Amino acid sequence: MARIRDLLMVSVLLLLLSPVLLMCALAVRRSSPGPILYRQRRLGLHARPFTLLKFRTMIHDAPELWNRDGSAYTGADDPRVTPAGRILRKTSLDELPQLFNVLRGEMSLVGPRPDQVEQIRFYTETEKRKLEVKPGITGLAQIGGRNNISWERRKALDVEYVDRQSFWLDLSLFARTIPYVLLRKDIHTDGHSPSPRATTSH
């Protein structure tokens, strides 16, 4: 049932948002050299890796920056982010290509946000329960503080979603995401200290 719902909703969204997707692609292309899409291996259902799609918001081959707790750095003053990338992040339009991840069955519209594959080493046994369902584009953590709450809190909300998941909860979270995105709430991480690591492209 959830899969049929996702397919129907994604088909409608892709049709309606196709002009927006095209404009975003052109903005990324003109903003800086490099690919339009950013591809990164993420943890999927039962920890199976899949390739997450996003519009590239950083300079090509930008170094990764991590917070000390193992979460990715998303500060407001990040020098790696391109001019177009700042707009895409503020409006969350960089996430739109994940509709194709949903279409391919790798993600759901609602569910825990997928972490990078190597971040599983920071999970507790309880936190690994978030991998019992497909990752989503939005979820409890996204309307409960997003990047402005600790990674531990986000993972706890992801596990709470696994325990509470239902059609009506998904519908509620999807509806609440729209004003949350429009208000551009909790986009950046506050109060974390990043440290550089291996080079990748965004």
Tab-separated table of N, CA and C in Angstrom, residues 58-197:
chain	number	residue	atom	x	y	z
A	58	MET	N	27.680	22.267	-3.768
A	58	MET	CA	29.042	22.665	-3.410
A	58	MET	C	29.938	22.664	-4.653
A	59	ILE	N	31.094	23.279	-4.494
A	59	ILE	CA	32.086	23.211	-5.562
A	59	ILE	C	32.461	21.747	-5.789
A	60	HIS	N	32.808	21.413	-7.004
A	60	HIS	CA	33.150	20.039	-7.334
A	60	HIS	C	34.410	19.611	-6.571
A	61	ASP	N	34.384	18.377	-6.068
A	61	ASP	CA	35.499	17.815	-5.303
A	61	ASP	C	35.777	18.589	-4.011
A	62	ALA	N	34.732	19.135	-3.414
A	62	ALA	CA	34.901	19.822	-2.125
A	62	ALA	C	35.228	18.802	-1.043
A	63	PRO	N	36.085	19.168	-0.066
A	63	PRO	CA	36.391	18.236	1.028
A	63	PRO	C	35.191	18.069	1.950
A	64	GLU	N	35.029	16.877	2.472
A	64	GLU	CA	33.966	16.626	3.452
A	64	GLU	C	34.357	17.267	4.784
A	65	LEU	N	33.376	17.805	5.481
A	65	LEU	CA	33.581	18.325	6.837
A	65	LEU	C	32.600	17.614	7.760
A	66	TRP	N	33.134	17.151	8.908
A	66	TRP	CA	32.320	16.401	9.852
A	66	TRP	C	32.308	17.096	11.205
A	67	ASN	N	31.180	16.994	11.907
A	67	ASN	CA	31.130	17.414	13.300
A	67	ASN	C	31.733	16.309	14.160
A	68	ARG	N	32.103	16.644	15.382
A	68	ARG	CA	32.789	15.679	16.244
A	68	ARG	C	31.926	14.470	16.595
A	69	ASP	N	30.591	14.625	16.497
A	69	ASP	CA	29.713	13.493	16.826
A	69	ASP	C	29.531	12.529	15.655
A	70	GLY	N	30.190	12.815	14.517
A	70	GLY	CA	30.085	11.942	13.359
A	70	GLY	C	29.069	12.387	12.334
A	71	SER	N	28.351	13.482	12.610
A	71	SER	CA	27.376	13.997	11.654
A	71	SER	C	28.057	14.934	10.659
A	72	ALA	N	27.416	15.124	9.515
A	72	ALA	CA	27.975	15.994	8.480
A	72	ALA	C	27.780	17.457	8.858
A	73	TYR	N	28.770	18.290	8.570
A	73	TYR	CA	28.710	19.709	8.880
A	73	TYR	C	27.822	20.431	7.868
A	74	THR	N	26.883	21.249	8.366
A	74	THR	CA	25.985	21.996	7.483
A	74	THR	C	25.851	23.436	7.966
A	75	GLY	N	26.966	24.082	8.259
A	75	GLY	CA	26.952	25.442	8.786
A	75	GLY	C	26.506	26.478	7.769
A	76	ALA	N	25.955	27.591	8.257
A	76	ALA	CA	25.439	28.649	7.396
A	76	ALA	C	26.536	29.352	6.605
A	77	ASP	N	27.754	29.383	7.146
A	77	ASP	CA	28.853	30.100	6.499
A	77	ASP	C	29.804	29.158	5.763
A	78	ASP	N	29.321	28.011	5.362
A	78	ASP	CA	30.161	26.992	4.722
A	78	ASP	C	30.735	27.522	3.404
A	79	PRO	N	32.065	27.676	3.295
A	79	PRO	CA	32.668	28.235	2.076
A	79	PRO	C	32.622	27.291	0.883
A	80	ARG	N	32.290	26.040	1.100
A	80	ARG	CA	32.230	25.080	-0.005
A	80	ARG	C	30.978	25.237	-0.858
A	81	VAL	N	29.958	25.896	-0.302
A	81	VAL	CA	28.665	25.998	-0.981
A	81	VAL	C	28.708	27.086	-2.056
A	82	THR	N	28.190	26.773	-3.236
A	82	THR	CA	28.159	27.716	-4.354
A	82	THR	C	27.009	28.712	-4.170
A	83	PRO	N	27.015	29.829	-4.923
A	83	PRO	CA	25.902	30.788	-4.827
A	83	PRO	C	24.542	30.140	-5.115
A	84	ALA	N	24.475	29.357	-6.168
A	84	ALA	CA	23.221	28.673	-6.483
A	84	ALA	C	22.893	27.646	-5.404
A	85	GLY	N	23.946	27.016	-4.873
A	85	GLY	CA	23.750	26.009	-3.843
A	85	GLY	C	23.113	26.578	-2.587
A	86	ARG	N	23.457	27.819	-2.234
A	86	ARG	CA	22.877	28.439	-1.040
A	86	ARG	C	21.365	28.608	-1.206
A	87	ILE	N	20.952	28.996	-2.402
A	87	ILE	CA	19.520	29.167	-2.663
A	87	ILE	C	18.817	27.819	-2.644
A	88	LEU	N	19.434	26.830	-3.287
A	88	LEU	CA	18.828	25.499	-3.328
A	88	LEU	C	18.682	24.917	-1.931
A	89	ARG	N	19.679	25.143	-1.079
A	89	ARG	CA	19.602	24.621	0.288
A	89	ARG	C	18.553	25.347	1.113
A	90	LYS	N	18.496	26.674	0.972
A	90	LYS	CA	17.518	27.452	1.742
A	90	LYS	C	16.084	27.055	1.405
A	91	THR	N	15.869	26.683	0.149
A	91	THR	CA	14.526	26.321	-0.303
A	91	THR	C	14.294	24.811	-0.300
A	92	SER	N	15.346	24.043	0.051
A	92	SER	CA	15.309	22.576	0.038
A	92	SER	C	15.091	21.992	-1.360
A	93	LEU	N	15.276	22.803	-2.392
A	93	LEU	CA	15.107	22.307	-3.761
A	93	LEU	C	16.210	21.327	-4.154
A	94	ASP	N	17.332	21.361	-3.430
A	94	ASP	CA	18.410	20.417	-3.735
A	94	ASP	C	17.995	18.973	-3.488
A	95	GLU	N	16.933	18.773	-2.696
A	95	GLU	CA	16.471	17.426	-2.363
A	95	GLU	C	15.552	16.829	-3.430
A	96	LEU	N	15.071	17.627	-4.374
A	96	LEU	CA	14.074	17.152	-5.333
A	96	LEU	C	14.487	15.911	-6.137
A	97	PRO	N	15.755	15.762	-6.551
A	97	PRO	CA	16.113	14.546	-7.295
A	97	PRO	C	15.865	13.249	-6.524
A	98	GLN	N	15.670	13.334	-5.209
A	98	GLN	CA	15.376	12.125	-4.444
A	98	GLN	C	14.004	11.554	-4.784
A	99	LEU	N	13.190	12.313	-5.492
A	99	LEU	CA	11.934	11.768	-5.998
A	99	LEU	C	12.216	10.581	-6.920
A	100	PHE	N	13.346	10.631	-7.622
A	100	PHE	CA	13.727	9.504	-8.485
A	100	PHE	C	14.181	8.306	-7.647
A	101	ASN	N	14.788	8.574	-6.481
A	101	ASN	CA	15.114	7.478	-5.554
A	101	ASN	C	13.843	6.783	-5.080
A	102	VAL	N	12.789	7.577	-4.845
A	102	VAL	CA	11.509	6.999	-4.441
A	102	VAL	C	10.923	6.192	-5.589
A	103	LEU	N	10.995	6.739	-6.792
A	103	LEU	CA	10.477	6.055	-7.974
A	103	LEU	C	11.173	4.715	-8.173
A	104	ARG	N	12.467	4.648	-7.866
A	104	ARG	CA	13.242	3.412	-8.030
A	104	ARG	C	13.058	2.443	-6.875
A	105	GLY	N	12.316	2.864	-5.849
A	105	GLY	CA	12.044	1.979	-4.729
A	105	GLY	C	13.113	1.959	-3.666
A	106	GLU	N	14.092	2.878	-3.739
A	106	GLU	CA	15.179	2.928	-2.759
A	106	GLU	C	14.806	3.753	-1.529
A	107	MET	N	13.859	4.664	-1.708
A	107	MET	CA	13.413	5.526	-0.627
A	107	MET	C	11.890	5.589	-0.637
A	108	SER	N	11.354	6.165	0.431
A	108	SER	CA	9.931	6.462	0.524
A	108	SER	C	9.794	7.967	0.695
A	109	LEU	N	8.594	8.494	0.479
A	109	LEU	CA	8.401	9.925	0.695
A	109	LEU	C	8.607	10.287	2.162
A	110	VAL	N	8.185	9.405	3.062
A	110	VAL	CA	8.304	9.649	4.497
A	110	VAL	C	9.073	8.502	5.149
A	111	GLY	N	10.028	8.854	5.999
A	111	GLY	CA	10.832	7.850	6.690
A	111	GLY	C	12.070	8.490	7.276
A	112	PRO	N	12.917	7.736	7.949
A	112	PRO	CA	14.164	8.283	8.492
A	112	PRO	C	15.076	8.779	7.373
A	113	ARG	N	15.750	9.893	7.602
A	113	ARG	CA	16.700	10.369	6.601
A	113	ARG	C	17.896	9.423	6.532
A	114	PRO	N	18.369	9.099	5.315
A	114	PRO	CA	19.480	8.154	5.180
A	114	PRO	C	20.829	8.791	5.484
A	115	ASP	N	21.596	8.162	6.350
A	115	ASP	CA	22.947	8.628	6.653
A	115	ASP	C	23.939	8.029	5.672
A	116	GLN	N	25.165	8.569	5.684
A	116	GLN	CA	26.211	8.017	4.846
A	116	GLN	C	26.598	6.629	5.349
A	117	VAL	N	27.047	5.788	4.437
A	117	VAL	CA	27.319	4.389	4.758
A	117	VAL	C	28.260	4.250	5.941
A	118	GLU	N	29.320	5.028	5.965
A	118	GLU	CA	30.315	4.880	7.029
A	118	GLU	C	29.828	5.383	8.385
A	119	GLN	N	28.721	6.116	8.420
A	119	GLN	CA	28.224	6.636	9.688
A	119	GLN	C	27.570	5.560	10.549
A	120	ILE	N	27.346	4.390	9.995
A	120	ILE	CA	26.726	3.324	10.783
A	120	ILE	C	27.602	2.942	11.978
A	121	ARG	N	28.892	3.217	11.902
A	121	ARG	CA	29.789	2.870	13.016
A	121	ARG	C	29.516	3.723	14.253
A	122	PHE	N	28.772	4.821	14.080
A	122	PHE	CA	28.419	5.667	15.223
A	122	PHE	C	27.068	5.273	15.819
A	123	TYR	N	26.350	4.337	15.197
A	123	TYR	CA	25.025	3.944	15.679
A	123	TYR	C	25.125	3.050	16.913
A	124	THR	N	24.207	3.238	17.834
A	124	THR	CA	24.021	2.262	18.906
A	124	THR	C	23.114	1.153	18.360
A	125	GLU	N	22.968	0.072	19.095
A	125	GLU	CA	22.089	-1.006	18.645
A	125	GLU	C	20.652	-0.513	18.506
A	126	THR	N	20.223	0.360	19.410
A	126	THR	CA	18.873	0.922	19.309
A	126	THR	C	18.731	1.789	18.071
A	127	GLU	N	19.739	2.606	17.791
A	127	GLU	CA	19.678	3.504	16.640
A	127	GLU	C	19.667	2.746	15.319
A	128	LYS	N	20.215	1.541	15.305
A	128	LYS	CA	20.201	0.741	14.075
A	128	LYS	C	18.785	0.337	13.673
A	129	ARG	N	17.828	0.479	14.587
A	129	ARG	CA	16.448	0.143	14.269
A	129	ARG	C	15.868	1.078	13.206
A	130	LYS	N	16.469	2.248	13.010
A	130	LYS	CA	15.980	3.149	11.974
A	130	LYS	C	16.142	2.542	10.588
A	131	LEU	N	16.991	1.510	10.494
A	131	LEU	CA	17.232	0.842	9.214
A	131	LEU	C	16.199	-0.241	8.921
A	132	GLU	N	15.206	-0.395	9.801
A	132	GLU	CA	14.171	-1.405	9.605
A	132	GLU	C	13.107	-0.968	8.602
A	133	VAL	N	13.133	0.311	8.215
A	133	VAL	CA	12.194	0.819	7.211
A	133	VAL	C	12.984	1.556	6.130
A	134	LYS	N	12.349	1.802	4.993
A	134	LYS	CA	13.009	2.567	3.939
A	134	LYS	C	13.278	3.984	4.416
A	135	PRO	N	14.402	4.549	4.018
A	135	PRO	CA	14.646	5.959	4.339
A	135	PRO	C	13.677	6.844	3.573
A	136	GLY	N	13.470	8.059	4.072
A	136	GLY	CA	12.511	8.951	3.437
A	136	GLY	C	13.081	10.322	3.124
A	137	ILE	N	12.329	11.073	2.327
A	137	ILE	CA	12.705	12.450	2.021
A	137	ILE	C	12.400	13.353	3.206
A	138	THR	N	11.319	13.045	3.909
A	138	THR	CA	10.984	13.789	5.121
A	138	THR	C	10.555	12.804	6.199
A	139	GLY	N	10.529	13.290	7.439
A	139	GLY	CA	10.167	12.414	8.548
A	139	GLY	C	10.052	13.193	9.841
A	140	LEU	N	9.954	12.482	10.946
A	140	LEU	CA	9.820	13.124	12.258
A	140	LEU	C	10.972	14.075	12.551
A	141	ALA	N	12.189	13.663	12.228
A	141	ALA	CA	13.358	14.494	12.525
A	141	ALA	C	13.373	15.758	11.680
A	142	GLN	N	12.779	15.699	10.476
A	142	GLN	CA	12.813	16.849	9.582
A	142	GLN	C	11.833	17.937	10.009
A	143	ILE	N	10.741	17.573	10.674
A	143	ILE	CA	9.814	18.603	11.146
A	143	ILE	C	9.976	18.813	12.658
A	144	GLY	N	10.946	18.107	13.248
A	144	GLY	CA	11.180	18.219	14.681
A	144	GLY	C	12.459	18.931	15.047
A	145	GLY	N	13.060	19.626	14.082
A	145	GLY	CA	14.286	20.361	14.373
A	145	GLY	C	15.333	20.271	13.287
A	146	ARG	N	15.230	19.264	12.441
A	146	ARG	CA	16.106	19.116	11.275
A	146	ARG	C	17.572	19.203	11.678
A	147	ASN	N	18.334	20.086	11.049
A	147	ASN	CA	19.768	20.185	11.332
A	147	ASN	C	20.084	20.959	12.606
A	148	ASN	N	19.078	21.568	13.211
A	148	ASN	CA	19.330	22.393	14.393
A	148	ASN	C	19.113	21.639	15.697
A	149	ILE	N	18.955	20.321	15.607
A	149	ILE	CA	18.966	19.480	16.799
A	149	ILE	C	20.132	18.515	16.666
A	150	SER	N	20.548	17.922	17.759
A	150	SER	CA	21.710	17.042	17.724
A	150	SER	C	21.427	15.816	16.853
A	151	TRP	N	22.493	15.225	16.350
A	151	TRP	CA	22.360	14.017	15.534
A	151	TRP	C	21.745	12.896	16.371
A	152	GLU	N	22.109	12.826	17.639
A	152	GLU	CA	21.542	11.809	18.527
A	152	GLU	C	20.023	11.978	18.617
A	153	ARG	N	19.559	13.217	18.714
A	153	ARG	CA	18.115	13.474	18.774
A	153	ARG	C	17.439	13.096	17.457
A	154	ARG	N	18.089	13.399	16.349
A	154	ARG	CA	17.518	13.037	15.045
A	154	ARG	C	17.382	11.527	14.919
A	155	LYS	N	18.411	10.803	15.369
A	155	LYS	CA	18.344	9.336	15.294
A	155	LYS	C	17.264	8.794	16.219
A	156	ALA	N	17.090	9.430	17.383
A	156	ALA	CA	16.039	8.995	18.313
A	156	ALA	C	14.659	9.200	17.690
A	157	LEU	N	14.473	10.314	16.993
A	157	LEU	CA	13.201	10.566	16.316
A	157	LEU	C	12.972	9.573	15.181
A	158	ASP	N	14.061	9.186	14.517
A	158	ASP	CA	13.943	8.181	13.453
A	158	ASP	C	13.456	6.846	14.013
A	159	VAL	N	13.992	6.460	15.166
A	159	VAL	CA	13.563	5.210	15.803
A	159	VAL	C	12.116	5.336	16.269
A	160	GLU	N	11.747	6.518	16.768
A	160	GLU	CA	10.357	6.748	17.176
A	160	GLU	C	9.418	6.585	15.986
A	161	TYR	N	9.868	7.049	14.818
A	161	TYR	CA	9.037	6.887	13.616
A	161	TYR	C	8.804	5.408	13.314
A	162	VAL	N	9.853	4.599	13.435
A	162	VAL	CA	9.723	3.160	13.188
A	162	VAL	C	8.654	2.565	14.093
A	163	ASP	N	8.620	2.995	15.358
A	163	ASP	CA	7.643	2.472	16.317
A	163	ASP	C	6.225	2.973	16.043
A	164	ARG	N	6.112	4.166	15.478
A	164	ARG	CA	4.793	4.787	15.332
A	164	ARG	C	4.246	4.765	13.910
A	165	GLN	N	5.008	4.278	12.954
A	165	GLN	CA	4.649	4.440	11.550
A	165	GLN	C	3.236	3.950	11.237
A	166	SER	N	2.555	4.763	10.432
A	166	SER	CA	1.206	4.439	9.983
A	166	SER	C	0.893	5.333	8.787
A	167	PHE	N	-0.149	5.009	8.076
A	167	PHE	CA	-0.564	5.816	6.932
A	167	PHE	C	-0.878	7.243	7.371
A	168	TRP	N	-1.587	7.382	8.487
A	168	TRP	CA	-2.005	8.708	8.934
A	168	TRP	C	-0.831	9.528	9.456
A	169	LEU	N	0.132	8.875	10.095
A	169	LEU	CA	1.329	9.597	10.529
A	169	LEU	C	2.094	10.096	9.311
A	170	ASP	N	2.252	9.236	8.300
A	170	ASP	CA	2.952	9.648	7.075
A	170	ASP	C	2.254	10.836	6.426
A	171	LEU	N	0.941	10.785	6.351
A	171	LEU	CA	0.173	11.879	5.743
A	171	LEU	C	0.367	13.171	6.526
A	172	SER	N	0.349	13.066	7.852
A	172	SER	CA	0.538	14.233	8.700
A	172	SER	C	1.937	14.830	8.529
A	173	LEU	N	2.958	13.983	8.515
A	173	LEU	CA	4.334	14.463	8.378
A	173	LEU	C	4.566	15.111	7.022
A	174	PHE	N	3.996	14.511	5.973
A	174	PHE	CA	4.149	15.075	4.630
A	174	PHE	C	3.497	16.457	4.567
A	175	ALA	N	2.295	16.583	5.133
A	175	ALA	CA	1.587	17.864	5.126
A	175	ALA	C	2.327	18.911	5.950
A	176	ARG	N	2.888	18.516	7.089
A	176	ARG	CA	3.600	19.462	7.960
A	176	ARG	C	4.944	19.875	7.378
A	177	THR	N	5.485	19.079	6.464
A	177	THR	CA	6.766	19.400	5.853
A	177	THR	C	6.665	20.622	4.949
A	178	ILE	N	5.537	20.790	4.282
A	178	ILE	CA	5.386	21.873	3.302
A	178	ILE	C	5.580	23.246	3.945
A	179	PRO	N	4.845	23.610	5.008
A	179	PRO	CA	5.102	24.923	5.632
A	179	PRO	C	6.484	25.004	6.277
A	180	TYR	N	6.980	23.881	6.770
A	180	TYR	CA	8.309	23.850	7.391
A	180	TYR	C	9.375	24.253	6.380
A	181	VAL	N	9.250	23.714	5.162
A	181	VAL	CA	10.206	24.039	4.093
A	181	VAL	C	10.026	25.484	3.638
A	182	LEU	N	8.776	25.911	3.479
A	182	LEU	CA	8.511	27.267	3.012
A	182	LEU	C	9.042	28.316	3.980
A	183	LEU	N	9.025	28.002	5.273
A	183	LEU	CA	9.546	28.919	6.293
A	183	LEU	C	11.063	28.825	6.438
A	184	ARG	N	11.666	27.860	5.709
A	184	ARG	CA	13.130	27.669	5.697
A	184	ARG	C	13.690	27.466	7.092
A	185	LYS	N	13.029	26.615	7.854
A	185	LYS	CA	13.410	26.420	9.251
A	185	LYS	C	14.507	25.372	9.414
A	186	ASP	N	15.451	25.640	10.325
A	186	ASP	CA	16.444	24.669	10.802
A	186	ASP	C	17.265	24.037	9.680
A	187	ILE	N	17.677	24.874	8.721
A	187	ILE	CA	18.459	24.369	7.592
A	187	ILE	C	19.890	24.081	8.005
A	188	HIS	N	20.448	24.923	8.876
A	188	HIS	CA	21.868	24.834	9.210
A	188	HIS	C	22.100	24.270	10.603
A	189	THR	N	23.286	23.695	10.769
A	189	THR	CA	23.722	23.201	12.068
A	189	THR	C	24.314	24.345	12.867
A	190	ASP	N	23.906	24.498	14.109
A	190	ASP	CA	24.462	25.528	14.987
A	190	ASP	C	25.297	24.883	16.086
A	191	GLY	N	26.402	25.519	16.426
A	191	GLY	CA	27.155	25.118	17.599
A	191	GLY	C	27.967	23.849	17.465
A	192	HIS	N	28.359	23.476	16.234
A	192	HIS	CA	29.198	22.302	16.054
A	192	HIS	C	30.542	22.704	15.469
A	193	SER	N	31.559	21.944	15.778
A	193	SER	CA	32.892	22.216	15.268
A	193	SER	C	33.254	21.178	14.208
A	194	PRO	N	33.436	21.621	12.955
A	194	PRO	CA	33.742	20.670	11.901
A	194	PRO	C	35.213	20.290	11.871
A	195	SER	N	35.506	19.175	11.233
A	195	SER	CA	36.880	18.765	10.966
A	195	SER	C	36.922	18.145	9.576
A	196	PRO	N	37.945	18.488	8.746
A	196	PRO	CA	37.981	18.009	7.374
A	196	PRO	C	38.300	16.521	7.303
A	197	ARG	N	37.833	15.876	6.206
A	197	ARG	CA	38.165	14.477	5.959
A	197	ARG	C	38.266	14.254	4.458
